[in-house]
Short mmCIF file of C-alpha atoms and ligand atoms in Angstrom, two decimals:
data_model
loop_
_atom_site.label_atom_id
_atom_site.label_comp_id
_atom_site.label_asym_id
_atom_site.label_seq_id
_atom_site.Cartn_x
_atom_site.Cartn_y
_atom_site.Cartn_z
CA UNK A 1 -3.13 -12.30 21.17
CA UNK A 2 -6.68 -13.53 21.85
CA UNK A 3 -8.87 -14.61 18.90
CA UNK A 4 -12.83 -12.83 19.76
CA UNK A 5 -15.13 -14.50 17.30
CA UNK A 6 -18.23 -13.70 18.73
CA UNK A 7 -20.14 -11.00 21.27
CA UNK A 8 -20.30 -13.61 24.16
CA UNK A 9 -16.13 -13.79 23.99
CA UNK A 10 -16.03 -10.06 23.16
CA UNK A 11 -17.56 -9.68 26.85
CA UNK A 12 -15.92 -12.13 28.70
CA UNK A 13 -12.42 -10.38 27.26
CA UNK A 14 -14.11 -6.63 28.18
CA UNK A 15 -14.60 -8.12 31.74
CA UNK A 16 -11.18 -8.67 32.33
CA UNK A 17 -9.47 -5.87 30.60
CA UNK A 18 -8.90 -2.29 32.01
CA UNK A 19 -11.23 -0.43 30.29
CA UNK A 20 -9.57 3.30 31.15
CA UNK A 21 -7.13 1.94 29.06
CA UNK A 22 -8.68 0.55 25.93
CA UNK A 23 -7.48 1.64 22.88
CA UNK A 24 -10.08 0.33 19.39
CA UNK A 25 -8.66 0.16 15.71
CA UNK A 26 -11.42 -0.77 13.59
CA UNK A 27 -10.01 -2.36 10.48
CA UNK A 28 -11.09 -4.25 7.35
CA UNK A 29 -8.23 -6.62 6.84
CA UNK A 30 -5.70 -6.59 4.36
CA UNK A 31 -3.26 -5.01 6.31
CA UNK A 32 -0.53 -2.46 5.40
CA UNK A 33 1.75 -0.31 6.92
CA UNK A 34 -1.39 2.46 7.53
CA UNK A 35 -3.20 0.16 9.62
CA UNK A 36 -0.14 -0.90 11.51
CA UNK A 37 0.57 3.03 12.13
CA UNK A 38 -2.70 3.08 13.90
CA UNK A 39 -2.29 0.11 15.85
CA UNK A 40 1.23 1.07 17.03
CA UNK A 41 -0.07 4.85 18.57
CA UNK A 42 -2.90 3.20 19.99
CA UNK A 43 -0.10 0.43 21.58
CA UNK A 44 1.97 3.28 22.90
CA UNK A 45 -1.57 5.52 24.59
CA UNK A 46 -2.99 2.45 26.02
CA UNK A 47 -2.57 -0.55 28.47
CA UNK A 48 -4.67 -2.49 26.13
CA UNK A 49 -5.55 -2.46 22.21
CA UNK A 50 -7.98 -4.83 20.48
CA UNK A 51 -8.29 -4.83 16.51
CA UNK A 52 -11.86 -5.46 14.73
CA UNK A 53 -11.31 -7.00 10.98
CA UNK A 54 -14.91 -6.76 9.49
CA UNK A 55 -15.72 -6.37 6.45
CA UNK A 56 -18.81 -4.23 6.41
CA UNK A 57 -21.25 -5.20 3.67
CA UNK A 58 -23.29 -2.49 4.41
CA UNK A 59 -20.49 0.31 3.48
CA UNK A 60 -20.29 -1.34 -0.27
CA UNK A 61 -22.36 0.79 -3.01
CA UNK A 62 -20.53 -1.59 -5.65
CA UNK A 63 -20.64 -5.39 -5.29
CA UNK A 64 -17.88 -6.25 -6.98
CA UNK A 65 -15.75 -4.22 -4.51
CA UNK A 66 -17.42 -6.41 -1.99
CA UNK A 67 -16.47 -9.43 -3.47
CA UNK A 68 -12.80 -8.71 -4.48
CA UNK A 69 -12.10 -7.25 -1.09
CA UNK A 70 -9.04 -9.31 -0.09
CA UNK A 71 -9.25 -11.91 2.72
CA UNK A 72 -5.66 -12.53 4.05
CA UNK A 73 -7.06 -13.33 7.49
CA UNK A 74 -3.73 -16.31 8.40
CA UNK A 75 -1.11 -12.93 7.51
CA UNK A 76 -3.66 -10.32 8.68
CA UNK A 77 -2.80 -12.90 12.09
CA UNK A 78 0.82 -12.32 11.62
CA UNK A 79 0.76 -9.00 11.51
CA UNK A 80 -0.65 -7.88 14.44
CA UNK A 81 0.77 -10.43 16.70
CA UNK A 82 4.12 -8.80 15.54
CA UNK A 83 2.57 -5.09 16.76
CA UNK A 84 1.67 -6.84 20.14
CA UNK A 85 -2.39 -6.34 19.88
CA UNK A 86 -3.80 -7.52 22.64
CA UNK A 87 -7.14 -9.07 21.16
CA UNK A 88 -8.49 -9.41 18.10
CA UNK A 89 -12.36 -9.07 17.12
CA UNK A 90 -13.32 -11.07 14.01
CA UNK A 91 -17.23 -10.60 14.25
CA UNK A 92 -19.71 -11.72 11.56
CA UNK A 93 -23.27 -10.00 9.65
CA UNK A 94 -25.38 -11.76 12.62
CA UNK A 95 -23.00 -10.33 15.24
CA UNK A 96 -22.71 -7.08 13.87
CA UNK A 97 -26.47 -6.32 12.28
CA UNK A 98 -29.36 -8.72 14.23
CA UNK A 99 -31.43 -6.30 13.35
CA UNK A 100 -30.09 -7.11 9.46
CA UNK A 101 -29.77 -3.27 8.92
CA UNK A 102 -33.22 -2.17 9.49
CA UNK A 103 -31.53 0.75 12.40
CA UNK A 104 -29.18 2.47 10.71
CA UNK A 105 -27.18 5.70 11.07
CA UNK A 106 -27.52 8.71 9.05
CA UNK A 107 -26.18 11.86 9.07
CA UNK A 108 -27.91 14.28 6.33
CA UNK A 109 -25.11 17.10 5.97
CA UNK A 110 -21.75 16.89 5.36
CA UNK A 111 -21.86 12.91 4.28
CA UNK A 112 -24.14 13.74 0.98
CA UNK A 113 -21.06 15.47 -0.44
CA UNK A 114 -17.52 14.49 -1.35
CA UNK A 115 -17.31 10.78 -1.72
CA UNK A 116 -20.93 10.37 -0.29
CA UNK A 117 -22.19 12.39 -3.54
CA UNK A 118 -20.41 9.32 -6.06
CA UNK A 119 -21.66 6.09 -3.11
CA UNK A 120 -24.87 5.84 -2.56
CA UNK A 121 -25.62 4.96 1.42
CA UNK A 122 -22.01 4.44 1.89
CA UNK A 123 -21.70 6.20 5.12
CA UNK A 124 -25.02 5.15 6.63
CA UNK A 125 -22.88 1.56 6.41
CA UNK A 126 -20.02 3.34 7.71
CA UNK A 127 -21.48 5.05 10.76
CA UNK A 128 -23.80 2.14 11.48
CA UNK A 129 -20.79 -0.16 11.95
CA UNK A 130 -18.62 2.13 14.01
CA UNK A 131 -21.53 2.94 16.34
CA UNK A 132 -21.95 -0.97 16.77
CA UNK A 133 -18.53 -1.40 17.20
CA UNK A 134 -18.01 1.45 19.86
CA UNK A 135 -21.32 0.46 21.64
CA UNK A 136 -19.61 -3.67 21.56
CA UNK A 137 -16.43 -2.26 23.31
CA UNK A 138 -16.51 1.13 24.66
CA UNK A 139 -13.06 1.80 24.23
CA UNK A 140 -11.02 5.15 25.96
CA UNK A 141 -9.88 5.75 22.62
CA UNK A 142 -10.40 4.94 18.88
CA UNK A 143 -7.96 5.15 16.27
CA UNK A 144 -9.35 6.39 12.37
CA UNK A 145 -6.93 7.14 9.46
CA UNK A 146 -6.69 10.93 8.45
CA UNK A 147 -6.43 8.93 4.49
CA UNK A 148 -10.24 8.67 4.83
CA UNK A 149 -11.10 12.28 5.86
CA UNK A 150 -14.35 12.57 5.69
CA UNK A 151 -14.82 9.35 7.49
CA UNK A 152 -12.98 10.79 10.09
CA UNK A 153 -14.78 13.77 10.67
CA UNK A 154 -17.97 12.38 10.29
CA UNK A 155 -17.38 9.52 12.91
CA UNK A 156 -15.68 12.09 15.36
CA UNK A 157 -19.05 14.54 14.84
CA UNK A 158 -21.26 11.35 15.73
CA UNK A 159 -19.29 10.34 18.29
CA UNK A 160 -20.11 14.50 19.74
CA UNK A 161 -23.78 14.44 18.22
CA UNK A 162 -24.08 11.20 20.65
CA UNK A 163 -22.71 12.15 23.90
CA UNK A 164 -20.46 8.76 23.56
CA UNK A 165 -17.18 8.58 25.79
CA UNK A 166 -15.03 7.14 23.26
CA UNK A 167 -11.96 9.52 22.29
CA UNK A 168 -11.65 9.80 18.23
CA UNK A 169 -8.24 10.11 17.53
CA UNK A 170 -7.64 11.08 14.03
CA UNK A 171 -3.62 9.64 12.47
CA UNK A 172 -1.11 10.93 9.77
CA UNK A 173 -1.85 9.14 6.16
CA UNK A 174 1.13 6.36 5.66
CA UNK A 175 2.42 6.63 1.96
CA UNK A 176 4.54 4.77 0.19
CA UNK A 177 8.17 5.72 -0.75
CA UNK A 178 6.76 6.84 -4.54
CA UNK A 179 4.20 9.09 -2.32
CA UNK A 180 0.95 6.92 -3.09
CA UNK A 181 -1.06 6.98 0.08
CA UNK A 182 -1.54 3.42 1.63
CA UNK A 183 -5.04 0.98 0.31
CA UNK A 184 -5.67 -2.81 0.42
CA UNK A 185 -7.32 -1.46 -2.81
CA UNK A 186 -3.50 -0.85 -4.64
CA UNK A 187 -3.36 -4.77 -4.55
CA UNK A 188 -5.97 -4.73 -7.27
CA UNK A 189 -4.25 -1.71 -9.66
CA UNK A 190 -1.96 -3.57 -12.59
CA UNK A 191 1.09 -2.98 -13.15
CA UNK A 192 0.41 -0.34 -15.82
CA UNK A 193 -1.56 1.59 -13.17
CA UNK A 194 0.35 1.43 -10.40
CA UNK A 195 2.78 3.30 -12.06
CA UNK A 196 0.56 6.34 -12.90
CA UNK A 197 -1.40 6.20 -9.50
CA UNK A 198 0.68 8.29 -7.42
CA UNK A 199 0.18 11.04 -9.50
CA UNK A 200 -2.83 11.48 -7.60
CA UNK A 201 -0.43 12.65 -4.94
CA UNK A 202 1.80 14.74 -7.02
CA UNK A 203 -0.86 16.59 -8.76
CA UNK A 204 -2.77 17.49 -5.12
CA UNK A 205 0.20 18.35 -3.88
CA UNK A 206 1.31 20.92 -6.76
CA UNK A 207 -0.14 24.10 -5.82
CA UNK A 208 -2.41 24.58 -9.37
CA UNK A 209 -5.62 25.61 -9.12
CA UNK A 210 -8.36 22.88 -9.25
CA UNK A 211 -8.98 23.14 -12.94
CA UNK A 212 -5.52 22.62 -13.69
CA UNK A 213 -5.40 19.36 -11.48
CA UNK A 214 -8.09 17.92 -12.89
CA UNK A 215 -7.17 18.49 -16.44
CA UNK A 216 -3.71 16.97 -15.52
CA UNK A 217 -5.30 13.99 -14.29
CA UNK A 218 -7.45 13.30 -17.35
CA UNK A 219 -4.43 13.81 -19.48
CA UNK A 220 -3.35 10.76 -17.58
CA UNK A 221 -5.82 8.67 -17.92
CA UNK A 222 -7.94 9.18 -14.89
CA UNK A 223 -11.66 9.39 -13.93
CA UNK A 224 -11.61 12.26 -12.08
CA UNK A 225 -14.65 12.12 -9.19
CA UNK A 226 -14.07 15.65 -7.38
CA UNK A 227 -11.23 17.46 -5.85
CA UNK A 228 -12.87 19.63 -2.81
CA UNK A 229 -12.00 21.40 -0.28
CA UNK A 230 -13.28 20.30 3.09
CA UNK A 231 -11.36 22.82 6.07
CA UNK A 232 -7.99 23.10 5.24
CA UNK A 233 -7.71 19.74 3.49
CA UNK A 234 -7.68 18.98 -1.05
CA UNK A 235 -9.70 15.85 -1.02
CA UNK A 236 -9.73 13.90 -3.81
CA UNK A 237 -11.09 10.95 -5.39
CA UNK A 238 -10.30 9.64 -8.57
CA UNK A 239 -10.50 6.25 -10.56
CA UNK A 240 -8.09 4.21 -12.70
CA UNK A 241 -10.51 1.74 -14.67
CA UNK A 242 -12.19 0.08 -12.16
CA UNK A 243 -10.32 1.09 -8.77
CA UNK A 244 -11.36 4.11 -6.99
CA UNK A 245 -8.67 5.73 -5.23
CA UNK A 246 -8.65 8.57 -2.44
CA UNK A 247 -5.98 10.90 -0.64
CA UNK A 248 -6.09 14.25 0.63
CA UNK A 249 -3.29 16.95 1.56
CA UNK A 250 -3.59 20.03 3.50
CA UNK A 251 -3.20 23.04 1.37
CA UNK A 252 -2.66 26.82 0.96
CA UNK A 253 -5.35 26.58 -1.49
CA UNK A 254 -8.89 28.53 -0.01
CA UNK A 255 -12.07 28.83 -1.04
CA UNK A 256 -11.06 32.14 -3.44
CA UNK A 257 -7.96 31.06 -4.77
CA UNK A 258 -9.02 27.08 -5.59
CA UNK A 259 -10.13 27.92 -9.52
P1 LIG B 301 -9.90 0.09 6.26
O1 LIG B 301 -9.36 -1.27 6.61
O2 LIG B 301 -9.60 0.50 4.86
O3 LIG B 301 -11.34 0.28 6.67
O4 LIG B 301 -9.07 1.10 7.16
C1 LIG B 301 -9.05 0.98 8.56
C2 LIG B 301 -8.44 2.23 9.12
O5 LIG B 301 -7.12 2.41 8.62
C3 LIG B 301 -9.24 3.49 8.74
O6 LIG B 301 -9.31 4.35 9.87
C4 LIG B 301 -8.39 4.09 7.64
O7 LIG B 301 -8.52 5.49 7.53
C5 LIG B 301 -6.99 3.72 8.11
N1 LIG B 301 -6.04 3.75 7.00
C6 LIG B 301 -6.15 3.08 5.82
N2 LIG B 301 -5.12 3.39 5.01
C7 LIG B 301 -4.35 4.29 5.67
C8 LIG B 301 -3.16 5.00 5.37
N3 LIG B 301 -2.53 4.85 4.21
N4 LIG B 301 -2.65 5.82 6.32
C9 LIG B 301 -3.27 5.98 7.51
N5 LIG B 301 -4.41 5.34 7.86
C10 LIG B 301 -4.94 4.51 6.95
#
């Protein structure tokens, strides 16, 4: 696996590499199973897949989340040497924003709602860094996780709002066994609230109306954001102390029947 550190290697990579057969994961580190899901469709579609691990300041409302995101760069490594990644880009701020942020993306609809109503700016970060990042490589295809729904539709809207030739592929949410959907963020719940988090899950997943959901929820402890629908998907966010979690299922649930 090449190492890319900076725009002039990213080039000199893109130069040799097929690029009808360029498959992108943008990533943030911290590696699970979730990322490696993505990385392993985008293995099997494409001659050649390179992996970003940024961590994009400009996505954080909260600094602390900033500063606790984990760095596990040396197993990050590991891991995707193992799932036979071709290249991996590990840019930095002056690489990524010359312009330190003063162009940014914004889309005025859809990202002011559900998890854009609770973080301020977040997806102005969001869609500013994977424009940059599918500008830097113009992949064939781009791999998001279907955990971060809204993400996902928003990027594969810009990426139609743009005329850009990138393919947004959209993949299955990776759980684990106890049903909790995938985070680098877990790593941060305690003991005590790892145990109640995939109730999140559970509770989405019952079939009660909305009400009842969130009332369950509080019962257990947690800070209940919203739970929305958004097509045919319950999105949810909700907090245990200081971590904010997210998942989504799709549901029966519509637009009458959700109270
Ligand atoms: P992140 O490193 O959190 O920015 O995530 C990078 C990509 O992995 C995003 O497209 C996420 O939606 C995706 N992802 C994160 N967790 C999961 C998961 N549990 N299942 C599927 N995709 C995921």
């Amino acid at each position: 696996m090449i190492i890319i550190n900076d725009i002039d290697e990213l080039n000199s990579y893109l130069k040799i590499t097929n690029k009808n057969s360029l498959g992108f994961v943008p990533t943030m580190g911290a590696l699970h199973q979730g990322h490696i899901s993505l990385i392993e469709q985008s293995t099997q579609e494409n001659k050649h897949t390179i992996v970003s691990i940024y961590v994009n300041p400009t996505q954080f409302d909260q600094v602390e989340d900033l500063e606790k995101y984990p760095d596990v760069l040396e197993k990050d490594i590991i891991k995707l040497q193992k799932a036979n990644v071709d290249a991996l880009f590990i840019p930095d701020y002056k690489d990524i924003y010359p312009d330190d942020f003063s162009y940014k993306i914004n889309e005025s609809r859809l990202s002011n709602d559900y998890c854009g109503a609770h973080r301020n700016g977040h997806f102005d970060g969001v869609l500013t860094v994977v424009m940059k990042l599918l500008n830097l490589i113009n992949p064939h295809k781009a791999y998001f996780g279907e955990k971060d729904y809204q993400q996902f539709i928003l990027i594969k809207n810009m990426v139609n709002a743009f005329f850009m030739k990138t393919e947004i592929i959209g993949c299955p949410i990776i759980r684990e066994s106890d049903g909790l959907a995938m985070s680098s963020r877990n790593l941060r719940l305690t003991s005590k609230q790892r145990v109640l988090a995939p109730q999140i899950y559970q509770t989405i997943s019952s079939g009660c109306s909305i009400k009842q959901m969130e009332l369950k929820l509080k019962e257990f402890g947690f800070d209940v954001e919203y739970i929305q629908l958004l097509d045919n998907r319950l999105l949810i966010a909700a907090k245990l102390g200081n971590i904010r979690l997210i998942d989504n299922v799709e549901t029966l649930l519509t637009q009458e029947t959700q109270l």
